mmCIF file of C-alpha atoms in Angstrom:
data_model
loop_
_atom_site.group_PDB
_atom_site.id
_atom_site.type_symbol
_atom_site.label_atom_id
_atom_site.label_comp_id
_atom_site.label_asym_id
_atom_site.label_seq_id
_atom_site.Cartn_x
_atom_site.Cartn_y
_atom_site.Cartn_z
ATOM 1 C CA MET N 297 0.098 -0.015 0.069
ATOM 2 C CA LYS N 298 2.934 2.429 0.978
ATOM 3 C CA LYS N 299 4.659 1.446 -2.168
ATOM 4 C CA LYS N 300 1.254 2.090 -4.293
ATOM 5 C CA PHE N 301 1.038 5.527 -2.543
ATOM 6 C CA MET N 302 4.708 6.444 -3.369
ATOM 7 C CA VAL N 303 4.184 5.547 -6.827
ATOM 8 C CA LEU N 304 1.066 7.955 -7.045
ATOM 9 C CA ILE N 305 3.136 10.749 -5.443
ATOM 10 C CA MET N 306 5.821 10.221 -8.212
ATOM 11 C CA VAL N 307 3.072 10.402 -11.037
ATOM 12 C CA LEU N 308 1.351 13.413 -9.614
ATOM 13 C CA LEU N 309 4.845 15.215 -9.414
ATOM 14 C CA ALA N 310 5.602 14.231 -12.741
ATOM 15 C CA LEU N 311 2.415 15.787 -14.015
ATOM 16 C CA VAL N 312 3.162 18.960 -12.187
ATOM 17 C CA LEU N 313 6.503 19.263 -13.222
ATOM 18 C CA GLY N 314 5.344 18.567 -16.871
ATOM 19 C CA ALA N 315 2.827 21.074 -16.490
ATOM 20 C CA CYS N 316 5.183 23.790 -15.349
ATOM 21 C CA SER N 317 7.588 22.901 -17.968
ATOM 22 C CA SER N 318 4.816 23.238 -20.431
ATOM 23 C CA GLN N 319 3.777 26.477 -19.196
ATOM 24 C CA GLU N 320 7.366 27.761 -19.113
ATOM 25 C CA THR N 321 7.819 26.601 -22.695
ATOM 26 C CA LYS N 322 4.490 28.402 -23.616
ATOM 27 C CA SER N 323 5.559 31.560 -21.863
ATOM 28 C CA THR N 324 9.060 31.497 -23.238
ATOM 29 C CA SER N 325 7.682 31.235 -26.675
ATOM 30 C CA GLU N 326 5.241 33.912 -26.259
ATOM 31 C CA GLU N 327 7.896 36.281 -25.004
ATOM 32 C CA SER N 328 10.111 35.251 -27.840
ATOM 33 C CA SER N 329 7.388 35.957 -30.160
ATOM 34 C CA GLY N 330 6.617 39.254 -28.534
ATOM 35 C CA GLY N 331 10.329 40.072 -28.616
ATOM 36 C CA ALA N 332 10.476 39.215 -32.117
ATOM 37 C CA LYS N 333 7.514 41.519 -32.986
ATOM 38 C CA GLU N 334 9.069 44.306 -30.980
ATOM 39 C CA GLY N 335 12.551 43.696 -32.433
ATOM 40 C CA THR N 336 10.922 43.792 -35.937
ATOM 41 C CA LYS N 337 12.796 46.680 -37.942
ATOM 42 C CA VAL N 338 10.344 49.684 -37.956
ATOM 43 C CA GLN N 339 9.993 50.864 -41.536
ATOM 44 C CA LYS N 340 10.707 54.645 -42.080
ATOM 45 C CA ILE N 341 8.206 56.527 -44.075
ATOM 46 C CA ILE N 342 9.079 59.865 -45.709
ATOM 47 C CA VAL N 343 6.258 62.102 -45.787
ATOM 48 C CA GLY N 344 6.207 64.879 -48.400
ATOM 49 C CA THR N 345 4.589 68.243 -47.353
ATOM 50 C CA GLY N 346 4.895 72.004 -47.981
ATOM 51 C CA THR N 347 5.676 74.875 -45.682
ATOM 52 C CA GLN N 348 3.285 77.410 -47.525
ATOM 53 C CA PHE N 349 -0.069 76.303 -46.715
ATOM 54 C CA PRO N 350 -1.621 78.443 -43.905
ATOM 55 C CA ASN N 351 -2.861 76.379 -41.211
ATOM 56 C CA VAL N 352 -2.331 73.139 -43.079
ATOM 57 C CA CYS N 353 1.445 72.667 -43.415
ATOM 58 C CA PHE N 354 3.645 75.819 -42.489
ATOM 59 C CA ILE N 355 6.447 76.882 -40.201
ATOM 60 C CA ASP N 356 5.253 78.589 -37.125
ATOM 61 C CA GLU N 357 6.900 81.430 -35.196
ATOM 62 C CA ASP N 358 8.846 79.020 -33.311
ATOM 63 C CA GLY N 359 10.435 77.362 -36.411
ATOM 64 C CA LYS N 360 8.233 74.325 -35.964
ATOM 65 C CA LEU N 361 6.656 72.669 -39.005
ATOM 66 C CA THR N 362 2.928 72.210 -37.942
ATOM 67 C CA GLY N 363 -0.644 72.618 -39.131
ATOM 68 C CA TYR N 364 -3.607 70.421 -39.641
ATOM 69 C CA ASP N 365 -2.099 67.933 -42.241
ATOM 70 C CA VAL N 366 1.160 67.674 -40.321
ATOM 71 C CA GLU N 367 -0.586 67.069 -36.822
ATOM 72 C CA LEU N 368 -2.807 64.661 -38.415
ATOM 73 C CA VAL N 369 0.186 62.486 -39.828
ATOM 74 C CA ARG N 370 1.486 62.679 -36.214
ATOM 75 C CA LYS N 371 -1.553 61.205 -34.998
ATOM 76 C CA ILE N 372 -1.618 58.440 -37.599
ATOM 77 C CA ASP N 373 1.932 57.652 -36.945
ATOM 78 C CA GLU N 374 1.327 56.969 -33.322
ATOM 79 C CA LYS N 375 -1.232 54.406 -34.346
ATOM 80 C CA LEU N 376 1.292 52.462 -36.427
ATOM 81 C CA PRO N 377 4.106 51.186 -34.414
ATOM 82 C CA GLU N 378 5.586 49.367 -37.407
ATOM 83 C CA TYR N 379 6.250 52.744 -39.073
ATOM 84 C CA GLU N 380 8.264 55.753 -38.196
ATOM 85 C CA PHE N 381 7.147 58.854 -40.446
ATOM 86 C CA GLU N 382 9.618 61.242 -41.075
ATOM 87 C CA PHE N 383 8.595 64.773 -42.854
ATOM 88 C CA LYS N 384 10.396 66.114 -45.790
ATOM 89 C CA THR N 385 9.471 69.811 -47.089
ATOM 90 C CA MET N 386 9.409 71.053 -50.324
ATOM 91 C CA GLU N 387 7.703 73.162 -52.816
ATOM 92 C CA PHE N 388 4.046 72.032 -53.658
ATOM 93 C CA SER N 389 5.083 71.665 -57.252
ATOM 94 C CA ASN N 390 7.771 69.164 -56.543
ATOM 95 C CA LEU N 391 5.721 66.855 -54.552
ATOM 96 C CA LEU N 392 4.306 64.766 -57.041
ATOM 97 C CA LEU N 393 7.554 64.197 -58.702
ATOM 98 C CA SER N 394 9.458 63.499 -55.515
ATOM 99 C CA LEU N 395 6.716 60.817 -55.089
ATOM 100 C CA GLU N 396 7.238 59.290 -58.500
ATOM 101 C CA THR N 397 10.785 59.248 -57.982
ATOM 102 C CA ASN N 398 10.759 57.605 -54.575
ATOM 103 C CA LYS N 399 12.275 60.395 -52.755
ATOM 104 C CA ILE N 400 9.247 60.447 -50.417
ATOM 105 C CA ASP N 401 6.528 57.712 -49.665
ATOM 106 C CA PHE N 402 3.257 59.614 -49.462
ATOM 107 C CA VAL N 403 2.090 63.181 -49.795
ATOM 108 C CA ALA N 404 0.155 65.151 -47.023
ATOM 109 C CA HIS N 405 -1.071 68.275 -48.567
ATOM 110 C CA GLN N 406 -4.613 68.412 -49.182
ATOM 111 C CA MET N 407 -4.596 66.219 -52.106
ATOM 112 C CA GLU N 408 -7.830 65.869 -54.174
ATOM 113 C CA VAL N 409 -8.549 63.286 -56.650
ATOM 114 C CA ASN N 410 -8.277 64.031 -60.487
ATOM 115 C CA GLU N 411 -7.829 61.740 -63.453
ATOM 116 C CA GLU N 412 -4.212 62.421 -63.912
ATOM 117 C CA ARG N 413 -3.312 61.853 -60.280
ATOM 118 C CA GLN N 414 -5.383 58.473 -60.500
ATOM 119 C CA GLU N 415 -3.437 57.442 -63.604
ATOM 120 C CA LYS N 416 -0.089 57.414 -61.910
ATOM 121 C CA PHE N 417 -0.741 57.377 -58.146
ATOM 122 C CA LEU N 418 -2.760 55.591 -55.259
ATOM 123 C CA PHE N 419 -5.069 57.629 -53.088
ATOM 124 C CA ASN N 420 -5.964 56.150 -49.570
ATOM 125 C CA GLU N 421 -9.762 55.270 -49.289
ATOM 126 C CA GLU N 422 -10.535 57.182 -46.055
ATOM 127 C CA PRO N 423 -11.047 61.022 -46.729
ATOM 128 C CA TYR N 424 -9.665 63.137 -43.840
ATOM 129 C CA ASN N 425 -11.545 66.326 -44.666
ATOM 130 C CA ILE N 426 -13.687 68.239 -47.089
ATOM 131 C CA PHE N 427 -11.997 70.836 -49.087
ATOM 132 C CA PRO N 428 -14.366 73.825 -49.930
ATOM 133 C CA LEU N 429 -12.981 76.014 -52.770
ATOM 134 C CA HIS N 430 -14.039 79.667 -53.360
ATOM 135 C CA VAL N 431 -13.402 82.413 -55.382
ATOM 136 C CA THR N 432 -11.284 84.933 -53.304
ATOM 137 C CA VAL N 433 -10.969 88.651 -54.062
ATOM 138 C CA HIS N 434 -9.767 91.824 -52.299
ATOM 139 C CA LYS N 435 -11.789 92.969 -49.557
ATOM 140 C CA ASP N 436 -12.815 96.227 -51.420
ATOM 141 C CA ASN N 437 -13.729 94.357 -54.585
ATOM 142 C CA ASN N 438 -17.369 94.306 -55.018
ATOM 143 C CA ASP N 439 -17.495 93.550 -58.711
ATOM 144 C CA ILE N 440 -16.630 89.851 -58.423
ATOM 145 C CA GLN N 441 -19.317 87.888 -56.757
ATOM 146 C CA SER N 442 -18.952 84.439 -58.267
ATOM 147 C CA ILE N 443 -16.815 82.587 -60.864
ATOM 148 C CA LYS N 444 -18.917 83.922 -63.620
ATOM 149 C CA ASP N 445 -17.649 87.548 -62.935
ATOM 150 C CA LEU N 446 -13.907 86.280 -63.708
ATOM 151 C CA LYS N 447 -14.576 86.660 -67.501
ATOM 152 C CA GLY N 448 -11.907 88.965 -68.739
ATOM 153 C CA LYS N 449 -10.210 88.905 -65.265
ATOM 154 C CA LYS N 450 -6.839 87.566 -63.879
ATOM 155 C CA ALA N 451 -7.047 84.896 -61.677
ATOM 156 C CA ILE N 452 -3.837 83.657 -59.800
ATOM 157 C CA VAL N 453 -3.181 80.072 -58.597
ATOM 158 C CA SER N 454 -0.439 77.961 -57.691
ATOM 159 C CA ALA N 455 0.632 75.650 -60.405
ATOM 160 C CA THR N 456 -0.592 71.931 -60.250
ATOM 161 C CA SER N 457 -2.547 72.690 -57.203
ATOM 162 C CA ASN N 458 -6.141 71.747 -56.864
ATOM 163 C CA SER N 459 -7.267 75.172 -57.557
ATOM 164 C CA ALA N 460 -5.281 75.343 -60.762
ATOM 165 C CA VAL N 461 -6.609 72.009 -62.048
ATOM 166 C CA PHE N 462 -10.312 73.117 -61.219
ATOM 167 C CA LEU N 463 -10.065 76.516 -62.875
ATOM 168 C CA GLU N 464 -8.026 75.199 -65.921
ATOM 169 C CA LYS N 465 -11.011 72.704 -66.593
ATOM 170 C CA TYR N 466 -13.754 75.333 -65.927
ATOM 171 C CA ASN N 467 -12.030 77.818 -68.217
ATOM 172 C CA LYS N 468 -11.695 75.223 -70.960
ATOM 173 C CA ASP N 469 -15.259 73.508 -70.511
ATOM 174 C CA ASN N 470 -17.144 76.792 -70.254
ATOM 175 C CA ASN N 471 -15.172 79.010 -72.609
ATOM 176 C CA ALA N 472 -14.945 81.307 -69.687
ATOM 177 C CA GLY N 473 -12.354 83.742 -70.876
ATOM 178 C CA ILE N 474 -10.418 83.837 -67.497
ATOM 179 C CA GLU N 475 -6.748 84.815 -67.670
ATOM 180 C CA ILE N 476 -4.958 82.174 -65.325
ATOM 181 C CA VAL N 477 -1.435 83.187 -63.997
ATOM 182 C CA TYR N 478 0.600 81.083 -61.651
ATOM 183 C CA ALA N 479 1.874 82.324 -58.275
ATOM 184 C CA GLY N 480 5.658 82.607 -57.414
ATOM 185 C CA ASN N 481 7.131 83.741 -54.346
ATOM 186 C CA GLY N 482 7.784 87.245 -52.721
ATOM 187 C CA PRO N 483 6.293 90.037 -54.968
ATOM 188 C CA ASP N 484 4.969 87.371 -57.355
ATOM 189 C CA SER N 485 2.959 85.535 -54.432
ATOM 190 C CA THR N 486 -0.872 85.210 -54.349
ATOM 191 C CA ILE N 487 -1.242 87.355 -51.409
ATOM 192 C CA ASN N 488 0.861 90.426 -52.847
ATOM 193 C CA GLN N 489 -0.469 90.170 -56.421
ATOM 194 C CA ILE N 490 -4.317 90.456 -55.060
ATOM 195 C CA LYS N 491 -3.286 93.023 -52.349
ATOM 196 C CA THR N 492 -1.701 95.265 -55.049
ATOM 197 C CA GLY N 493 -4.334 94.723 -57.584
ATOM 198 C CA ARG N 494 -1.851 92.829 -60.259
ATOM 199 C CA ALA N 495 -4.651 89.996 -59.885
ATOM 200 C CA ASP N 496 -8.215 90.196 -59.527
ATOM 201 C CA ALA N 497 -9.064 86.752 -57.742
ATOM 202 C CA THR N 498 -7.678 83.580 -56.626
ATOM 203 C CA ILE N 499 -9.335 80.225 -55.797
ATOM 204 C CA THR N 500 -8.947 79.182 -52.046
ATOM 205 C CA THR N 501 -10.740 78.123 -48.905
ATOM 206 C CA PRO N 502 -12.121 80.109 -46.332
ATOM 207 C CA PHE N 503 -9.744 78.942 -43.544
ATOM 208 C CA SER N 504 -6.709 79.990 -45.534
ATOM 209 C CA VAL N 505 -8.171 83.374 -46.190
ATOM 210 C CA ASP N 506 -8.879 83.947 -42.348
ATOM 211 C CA PHE N 507 -5.333 82.874 -41.704
ATOM 212 C CA SER N 508 -3.752 85.182 -44.125
ATOM 213 C CA ASN N 509 -5.696 88.124 -43.106
ATOM 214 C CA ASP N 510 -4.842 87.536 -39.529
ATOM 215 C CA ALA N 511 -1.107 86.700 -40.067
ATOM 216 C CA VAL N 512 0.034 89.198 -42.748
ATOM 217 C CA ASP N 513 -3.232 91.382 -43.378
ATOM 218 C CA ALA N 514 -3.844 89.844 -46.893
ATOM 219 C CA GLN N 515 -7.172 92.057 -47.158
ATOM 220 C CA GLN N 516 -8.898 89.083 -48.823
ATOM 221 C CA LYS N 517 -12.602 87.957 -48.620
ATOM 222 C CA VAL N 518 -14.354 84.838 -50.282
ATOM 223 C CA VAL N 519 -17.355 85.234 -52.549
ATOM 224 C CA GLY N 520 -20.157 83.033 -53.700
ATOM 225 C CA GLU N 521 -21.013 79.583 -53.088
ATOM 226 C CA PRO N 522 -18.349 76.719 -52.761
ATOM 227 C CA LEU N 523 -17.168 75.886 -56.129
ATOM 228 C CA LEU N 524 -16.908 72.450 -55.157
ATOM 229 C CA ASN N 525 -16.623 70.241 -52.025
ATOM 230 C CA SER N 526 -14.125 67.797 -52.749
ATOM 231 C CA LYS N 527 -12.867 64.910 -50.485
ATOM 232 C CA VAL N 528 -9.132 65.186 -49.613
ATOM 233 C CA TYR N 529 -6.780 62.305 -49.304
ATOM 234 C CA PHE N 530 -3.169 61.368 -48.795
ATOM 235 C CA LEU N 531 -1.373 60.353 -51.959
ATOM 236 C CA LEU N 532 0.877 57.213 -52.253
ATOM 237 C CA ARG N 533 2.551 55.238 -55.207
ATOM 238 C CA LYS N 534 0.603 52.325 -56.815
ATOM 239 C CA ASP N 535 2.773 49.699 -54.941
ATOM 240 C CA GLU N 536 1.946 51.200 -51.396
ATOM 241 C CA THR N 537 -1.257 49.041 -50.816
ATOM 242 C CA PRO N 538 -0.025 47.884 -47.248
ATOM 243 C CA LEU N 539 0.909 51.410 -46.054
ATOM 244 C CA GLN N 540 -2.541 52.723 -47.558
ATOM 245 C CA LYS N 541 -4.597 50.135 -45.708
ATOM 246 C CA ARG N 542 -2.739 51.018 -42.454
ATOM 247 C CA ILE N 543 -3.187 54.550 -42.787
ATOM 248 C CA ASP N 544 -7.078 54.125 -43.602
ATOM 249 C CA GLU N 545 -7.308 51.756 -40.539
ATOM 250 C CA ALA N 546 -5.591 54.563 -38.226
ATOM 251 C CA LEU N 547 -7.873 57.175 -39.856
ATOM 252 C CA VAL N 548 -10.983 55.519 -39.117
ATOM 253 C CA GLU N 549 -10.074 54.866 -35.258
ATOM 254 C CA LEU N 550 -9.026 58.646 -35.106
ATOM 255 C CA LYS N 551 -12.443 59.631 -36.773
ATOM 256 C CA LYS N 552 -14.349 57.398 -34.125
ATOM 257 C CA GLU N 553 -12.217 59.021 -31.298
ATOM 258 C CA GLY N 554 -13.088 62.548 -32.503
ATOM 259 C CA VAL N 555 -9.419 63.463 -33.090
ATOM 260 C CA VAL N 556 -9.796 64.316 -36.724
ATOM 261 C CA SER N 557 -12.835 66.604 -35.908
ATOM 262 C CA GLU N 558 -10.939 68.385 -33.202
ATOM 263 C CA LEU N 559 -7.781 68.988 -35.324
ATOM 264 C CA SER N 560 -10.039 70.514 -37.939
ATOM 265 C CA LYS N 561 -11.585 72.727 -35.458
ATOM 266 C CA LYS N 562 -8.288 73.799 -33.978
ATOM 267 C CA TRP N 563 -6.473 74.404 -37.231
ATOM 268 C CA LEU N 564 -9.050 75.201 -39.706
ATOM 269 C CA GLY N 565 -11.549 77.000 -37.519
ATOM 270 C CA ALA N 566 -14.428 74.424 -38.294
ATOM 271 C CA ASP N 567 -15.250 70.792 -38.608
ATOM 272 C CA TYR N 568 -14.178 70.320 -42.317
ATOM 273 C CA THR N 569 -14.692 66.552 -42.030
ATOM 274 C CA VAL N 570 -18.282 67.036 -43.187
ATOM 275 C CA ASN N 571 -19.761 68.672 -46.318
ATOM 276 C CA PHE N 572 -20.589 72.434 -46.323
#
């Protein structure tokens, strides 16, 4: 009887030790798996943006790159531990070429969909705000009340911008007779040309006008109804579907959390995540 009891004790002890060994192996395996995940090389993503778009992507008085698009990208980065986002700033006109030549991985600069861009690039699927475009004139100009009043007038826009694409198409489709010129820097900037009367109008957003009026006394006002309410996306290369998917997943979460709406209110002055 005593012998049987000792055998039973030994069997039970073996089972306990086996279970402990199994648990230890499982734990070690999980730790190893977790460590491997944490140790996986983080992929650096170069985000192309600008510095001249008030409240969207610009350099503040402390020399820091900030604005709606910039801070939203930073929030997305926080959601995606497998990526590390790094900004690279440049002129707006150089963004698409830089994306095409692999100098950057995606563009954060209020990009709207158009056929030319769709042929070459990949948009993410979740829009991050609605981009209302208005005719904008000098505050003392009462002759221009809508885009129809631009016939025979000079309208200034940035080359390859959403405003330029829209205005070029409108001019062609409607034989509108608008003289389109393209903005430069310094004395040739949109603000200076409208302020000095060398240009009659531009196509831009209410929040950009408000910011420019406050920051540099641009003396502008928007007129008429929005020309269009286009959805705004990030722009990637065609082969970047994994990154596209992860950006969209992060955006959906940030929208549910109210982060995108709050950033829009802070930087753009209203919730531009909805139609106007």
